[in-house]
Amino acid sequence: MAREFDPYSLSSPRAYLTFMIIFLVIVAFIAFILFPQISTAFMSNPGLNGLIVLVGVFGVLLLFGRVIRLFPEISWVNSFRIGDPGLDTRSPVLLAPMAALLGNKSGDMALTPTTARSILDSIGMRLEESREMSRYLTGLLVFLGLLGTFWGLLQTVSSVGATIQSLDVGSGDANVIFEDLKAGLEAPLSGMGTAFSSSLFGLTGSLVLGFLDLQAGQAQNRFYNELEDWLSTVTDIDPEESLFNAPDSPGVEQIQASISALQKSVEEGGSKNANQAMANLAEGIQGLVKHVRSEQQMMRDWAEAQGEQQKRIEGLLSSIAAAFDRAKE
């Protein structure tokens, strides 16, 4: 029996995790083919290159953890959304503020726009904080590669200077001078190996972490967008709240000014001023009524437009279904 499609069910990030695993398999396969060259480059400076490899491995594990931690969060949201939080008894970590704010509410609940926005802002900040470490590690790999480059170049320059100073041109024996030159060039070449090997490992590690960070970021963005879509379906916009809390509503500002003038007139005891304030208050109420009516007319126009669009969509779907039926015949 086919499972009923739920447009607001949060999808699993398994596809992004699969892409990350496939990418690592490809990288491991290339490293296996080039293992002799990689081993030689690694031994040029095993200390710094080993540090770069350790940082890269830590970054890979961290990025996989960013994706894997979404699985229990998605499971909890889907269980909470259908009104059966008992399906997943584990408390969420990333969605802890949301769980504390909603409590035991489930099923047909309604959130205010302020509550929904605070939930999304809190989750967005936590997702952004989790990305900072991976970005730092990517930059750290590039920095370590550059550090090895400058270290190797420094060794090369100092070794070349020492080699030139050690040459005894006055001996007159070309064979001796050539042998001394060959022996002296070993240190500069070793320094160049250190420079290029560190750059190789650092840039390769940053490339790997960059792709994995891209996949993890897409998985988190998809989770955030789907959560936002679901929260928008359970957000109840209070017309009175949206009307009276609107700072740019002309009717509200006029009523507030009229009430303040009426209160001031009553305190001063002036009958004439009180009558004038009452007239201003009535005028403000009339302006507010006009504003409400215009808002209602806009809502009716929007509803009619949505109805017409729905009819056009239904007609298009009927045409597509008829075309499929004719194609099957």
Coordinates of C-alpha atoms in Angstrom, one line a residue:
M1 CA 0.0 0.0 0.0
A2 CA 1.4 3.4 -1.0
R3 CA 2.2 5.8 1.7
E4 CA 0.2 9.1 1.5
F5 CA 2.3 12.0 0.4
D6 CA 2.8 14.7 3.0
P7 CA 4.1 18.0 1.6
Y8 CA 5.2 19.3 5.0
S9 CA 7.1 16.3 6.2
L10 CA 10.8 17.1 6.8
S11 CA 12.9 15.1 4.4
S12 CA 16.0 13.1 5.4
P13 CA 19.5 14.4 4.6
R14 CA 20.5 10.9 3.5
A15 CA 21.1 12.1 -0.1
Y16 CA 23.7 14.7 1.0
L17 CA 25.4 12.1 3.2
T18 CA 25.6 9.7 0.3
F19 CA 27.2 12.4 -1.9
M20 CA 29.8 13.1 0.8
I21 CA 30.6 9.4 1.1
I22 CA 31.0 9.0 -2.6
F23 CA 33.3 12.0 -2.8
L24 CA 35.5 10.6 -0.1
V25 CA 35.6 7.2 -1.8
I26 CA 36.8 9.0 -5.0
V27 CA 39.4 10.9 -3.1
A28 CA 40.6 7.7 -1.4
F29 CA 40.8 5.9 -4.7
I30 CA 42.9 8.7 -6.2
A31 CA 45.2 8.7 -3.2
F32 CA 45.6 4.9 -3.5
I33 CA 46.7 5.2 -7.1
L34 CA 49.2 8.0 -6.3
F35 CA 50.3 6.5 -3.0
P36 CA 54.1 6.2 -3.9
Q37 CA 54.2 9.9 -4.9
I38 CA 52.1 11.0 -1.9
S39 CA 54.3 8.9 0.4
T40 CA 57.5 10.6 -0.9
A41 CA 55.9 14.0 -0.6
F42 CA 54.7 13.3 2.9
M43 CA 58.2 12.2 4.1
S44 CA 59.6 15.6 3.0
N45 CA 58.2 17.1 6.2
P46 CA 56.4 14.4 8.2
G47 CA 55.7 16.6 11.2
L48 CA 53.9 19.4 9.5
N49 CA 52.3 17.2 6.9
G50 CA 51.0 14.9 9.6
L51 CA 49.5 17.9 11.4
I52 CA 47.7 18.9 8.2
V53 CA 46.4 15.4 7.7
L54 CA 45.1 15.3 11.3
V55 CA 43.3 18.6 10.9
G56 CA 41.8 17.4 7.7
V57 CA 40.5 14.1 9.3
F58 CA 39.1 16.1 12.2
G59 CA 37.3 18.4 9.8
V60 CA 35.8 15.5 7.8
L61 CA 34.5 13.9 11.0
L62 CA 33.1 17.3 12.1
L63 CA 31.2 17.8 8.8
F64 CA 29.8 14.3 8.9
G65 CA 28.6 15.0 12.4
R66 CA 26.8 18.2 11.2
V67 CA 24.7 16.1 8.8
I68 CA 24.2 13.1 11.0
R69 CA 22.9 15.3 13.9
L70 CA 20.0 16.3 11.7
F71 CA 18.5 12.8 11.6
P72 CA 17.1 12.8 15.2
E73 CA 16.0 16.4 14.9
I74 CA 14.0 15.6 11.7
S75 CA 12.6 12.5 13.4
W76 CA 11.4 14.6 16.4
V77 CA 9.8 17.3 14.3
N78 CA 7.9 14.8 12.1
S79 CA 6.7 12.9 15.2
F80 CA 5.7 16.2 16.9
R81 CA 4.0 17.4 13.7
I82 CA 1.7 14.5 13.4
G83 CA 0.7 14.8 17.1
D84 CA 2.5 11.7 18.3
P85 CA 5.8 12.7 20.0
G86 CA 6.0 9.3 21.6
L87 CA 7.3 7.9 18.3
D88 CA 10.7 9.6 19.1
T89 CA 11.4 9.7 22.8
R90 CA 14.8 11.4 22.5
S91 CA 14.9 15.1 23.3
P92 CA 16.2 17.3 20.4
V93 CA 19.5 19.1 20.8
L94 CA 19.4 21.6 17.9
L95 CA 15.7 22.2 18.4
A96 CA 15.9 22.4 22.2
P97 CA 14.5 26.0 22.3
M98 CA 11.6 24.9 20.1
A99 CA 10.9 21.9 22.3
A100 CA 11.0 24.0 25.4
L101 CA 8.8 26.7 23.9
L102 CA 6.1 24.4 22.5
G103 CA 6.0 22.1 25.5
N104 CA 3.4 19.4 25.0
K105 CA 1.5 21.1 22.3
S106 CA 1.0 19.0 19.2
G107 CA -1.6 18.4 16.5
D108 CA -3.8 21.4 15.8
M109 CA -1.7 24.0 17.5
A110 CA -1.4 27.6 16.5
L111 CA 1.7 29.9 16.9
T112 CA 1.9 33.6 16.8
P113 CA 4.1 35.2 14.2
T114 CA 6.4 36.4 17.0
T115 CA 6.8 32.9 18.4
A116 CA 7.5 31.3 15.0
R117 CA 10.1 34.0 14.2
S118 CA 11.8 33.6 17.5
I119 CA 12.0 29.8 17.0
L120 CA 13.4 30.2 13.5
D121 CA 15.9 32.8 14.6
S122 CA 17.2 30.6 17.4
I123 CA 17.6 27.6 15.1
G124 CA 19.3 29.7 12.4
M125 CA 21.8 31.0 14.9
R126 CA 22.6 27.5 16.1
L127 CA 23.1 26.3 12.5
E128 CA 25.3 29.3 11.8
E129 CA 27.5 28.6 14.9
S130 CA 28.0 25.0 13.8
R131 CA 29.4 26.2 10.4
E132 CA 32.0 28.5 12.0
M133 CA 34.3 25.6 13.1
S134 CA 34.4 24.0 9.6
R135 CA 35.2 27.3 8.0
Y136 CA 38.0 27.9 10.5
L137 CA 39.4 24.4 9.7
T138 CA 39.3 25.1 6.0
G139 CA 41.2 28.3 6.5
L140 CA 43.6 26.6 8.9
L141 CA 44.6 24.0 6.3
V142 CA 45.4 26.7 3.8
F143 CA 47.4 28.5 6.5
L144 CA 49.4 25.4 7.4
G145 CA 50.2 24.8 3.7
L146 CA 51.5 28.4 3.3
L147 CA 53.4 28.0 6.5
G148 CA 55.2 24.9 5.1
T149 CA 55.8 26.8 1.9
F150 CA 57.6 29.7 3.6
W151 CA 59.4 27.3 5.9
G152 CA 60.7 25.3 2.9
L153 CA 61.7 28.4 1.0
L154 CA 63.6 29.7 4.0
Q155 CA 65.5 26.5 4.2
T156 CA 66.2 26.7 0.5
V157 CA 67.6 30.2 0.6
S158 CA 69.8 29.5 3.6
S159 CA 71.1 26.3 2.1
V160 CA 71.9 27.9 -1.2
G161 CA 73.9 30.6 0.6
A162 CA 75.8 28.0 2.6
T163 CA 76.5 26.0 -0.6
I164 CA 77.9 29.0 -2.4
Q165 CA 80.2 29.8 0.5
S166 CA 81.5 26.3 0.7
L167 CA 82.6 26.1 -2.9
D168 CA 86.5 26.3 -3.1
V169 CA 87.0 27.8 -6.5
G170 CA 90.7 28.3 -5.9
S171 CA 91.5 24.6 -5.8
G172 CA 91.2 24.5 -9.6
D173 CA 89.9 20.9 -9.6
A174 CA 86.6 21.0 -11.5
N175 CA 85.6 17.5 -10.3
V176 CA 85.9 18.5 -6.7
I177 CA 84.0 21.7 -7.2
F178 CA 81.2 19.8 -9.0
E179 CA 81.0 17.1 -6.2
D180 CA 80.8 19.9 -3.6
L181 CA 78.1 21.6 -5.6
K182 CA 76.0 18.4 -5.9
A183 CA 76.4 17.7 -2.1
G184 CA 75.4 21.3 -1.4
L185 CA 72.3 21.2 -3.5
E186 CA 70.7 18.4 -1.5
A187 CA 69.6 20.7 1.3
P188 CA 68.0 23.3 -1.1
L189 CA 66.1 20.6 -2.9
S190 CA 65.0 19.2 0.4
G191 CA 63.6 22.6 1.3
M192 CA 61.8 22.9 -1.9
G193 CA 60.2 19.5 -1.2
T194 CA 59.1 20.7 2.1
A195 CA 57.5 23.8 0.6
F196 CA 55.6 22.1 -2.2
S197 CA 54.5 19.0 -0.2
S198 CA 53.0 21.2 2.5
S199 CA 51.2 23.3 -0.1
L200 CA 49.9 20.1 -1.7
F201 CA 48.5 18.6 1.4
G202 CA 47.1 21.9 2.7
L203 CA 45.3 22.9 -0.5
T204 CA 44.0 19.3 -1.1
G205 CA 42.6 19.2 2.4
S206 CA 40.9 22.6 2.1
L207 CA 39.4 21.4 -1.2
V208 CA 38.0 18.3 0.4
L209 CA 36.6 20.1 3.4
G210 CA 35.2 22.8 1.1
F211 CA 33.1 20.3 -0.8
L212 CA 32.0 18.5 2.3
D213 CA 31.1 21.8 3.9
L214 CA 29.0 22.7 0.9
Q215 CA 27.0 19.5 1.1
A216 CA 26.5 19.9 4.9
G217 CA 25.4 23.5 4.4
Q218 CA 22.9 22.5 1.8
A219 CA 21.5 19.8 4.1
Q220 CA 21.1 22.3 6.9
N221 CA 19.5 24.9 4.6
R222 CA 17.0 22.3 3.4
F223 CA 16.2 21.4 7.0
Y224 CA 15.7 25.0 7.9
N225 CA 13.6 25.8 4.9
E226 CA 11.3 22.8 5.4
L227 CA 11.0 23.6 9.1
E228 CA 10.0 27.2 8.1
D229 CA 7.5 25.9 5.6
W230 CA 5.8 23.8 8.3
L231 CA 5.8 26.5 10.9
S232 CA 4.1 28.8 8.4
T233 CA 1.2 26.4 8.3
V234 CA 0.7 26.5 12.1
T235 CA 1.2 30.3 12.4
D236 CA -2.0 32.1 13.2
I237 CA -2.0 35.8 12.3
D238 CA -4.4 37.7 14.7
P239 CA -6.1 40.5 12.7
E240 CA -6.5 42.6 15.8
E241 CA -2.8 42.2 16.7
S242 CA -1.6 42.9 13.2
L243 CA -3.9 46.0 13.0
F244 CA -3.3 47.7 16.3
N245 CA 0.4 46.9 16.4
A246 CA 1.1 48.3 13.0
P247 CA 3.2 51.5 13.6
D248 CA 2.3 52.9 10.1
S249 CA -1.5 52.6 10.5
P250 CA -3.0 56.2 10.1
G251 CA -6.2 55.3 12.0
V252 CA -4.3 54.0 15.0
E253 CA -2.1 57.1 15.3
Q254 CA -5.1 59.4 15.0
I255 CA -7.0 57.5 17.7
Q256 CA -4.0 57.6 20.0
A257 CA -3.6 61.3 19.5
S258 CA -7.3 61.9 20.1
I259 CA -7.4 59.9 23.3
S260 CA -4.4 61.8 24.6
A261 CA -6.1 65.1 23.8
L262 CA -9.3 63.9 25.5
Q263 CA -7.5 62.9 28.6
K264 CA -5.7 66.2 28.8
S265 CA -8.9 68.1 28.4
V266 CA -10.7 66.2 31.1
E267 CA -7.9 66.8 33.5
E268 CA -8.0 70.5 32.8
G269 CA -11.8 70.6 33.2
G270 CA -12.5 72.4 29.9
S271 CA -15.9 71.5 28.4
K272 CA -15.1 73.1 25.1
N273 CA -11.8 71.3 24.8
A274 CA -13.5 68.0 25.8
N275 CA -16.1 68.4 23.1
Q276 CA -13.4 69.1 20.5
A277 CA -11.4 66.1 21.7
M278 CA -14.5 63.9 21.4
A279 CA -15.0 65.1 17.8
N280 CA -11.4 64.3 17.0
L281 CA -11.8 60.9 18.6
A282 CA -14.9 60.2 16.5
E283 CA -13.0 61.3 13.4
G284 CA -10.1 59.0 14.3
I285 CA -12.5 56.1 14.7
Q286 CA -14.1 56.8 11.4
G287 CA -10.7 56.8 9.8
L288 CA -9.9 53.5 11.4
V289 CA -13.1 52.0 10.2
K290 CA -12.3 53.1 6.6
H291 CA -8.8 51.5 7.0
V292 CA -10.3 48.2 8.2
R293 CA -12.8 48.2 5.3
S294 CA -10.0 48.7 2.8
E295 CA -8.0 45.8 4.5
Q296 CA -11.1 43.6 4.2
Q297 CA -11.6 44.5 0.5
M298 CA -7.9 43.6 -0.1
M299 CA -8.4 40.3 1.5
R300 CA -11.6 39.6 -0.5
D301 CA -9.7 40.5 -3.7
W302 CA -6.9 38.2 -2.8
A303 CA -9.3 35.4 -2.0
E304 CA -11.0 35.8 -5.4
A305 CA -7.7 35.8 -7.2
Q306 CA -6.6 32.6 -5.4
G307 CA -9.9 31.0 -6.3
E308 CA -9.5 31.8 -10.0
Q309 CA -5.9 30.6 -9.9
Q310 CA -7.1 27.4 -8.3
K311 CA -9.7 26.9 -11.0
R312 CA -7.0 27.4 -13.7
I313 CA -4.7 24.9 -12.0
E314 CA -7.5 22.3 -11.7
G315 CA -8.3 22.8 -15.4
L316 CA -4.6 22.4 -16.3
L317 CA -4.4 19.2 -14.2
S318 CA -7.5 17.9 -15.9
S319 CA -6.0 18.5 -19.3
I320 CA -2.8 16.8 -18.3
A321 CA -4.7 13.8 -17.0
A322 CA -6.8 13.6 -20.2
A323 CA -3.6 13.7 -22.2
F324 CA -2.1 10.9 -20.2
D325 CA -5.3 8.8 -20.7
R326 CA -5.2 9.4 -24.4
A327 CA -1.5 8.4 -24.5
K328 CA -2.3 5.2 -22.7
E329 CA -5.0 4.3 -25.1

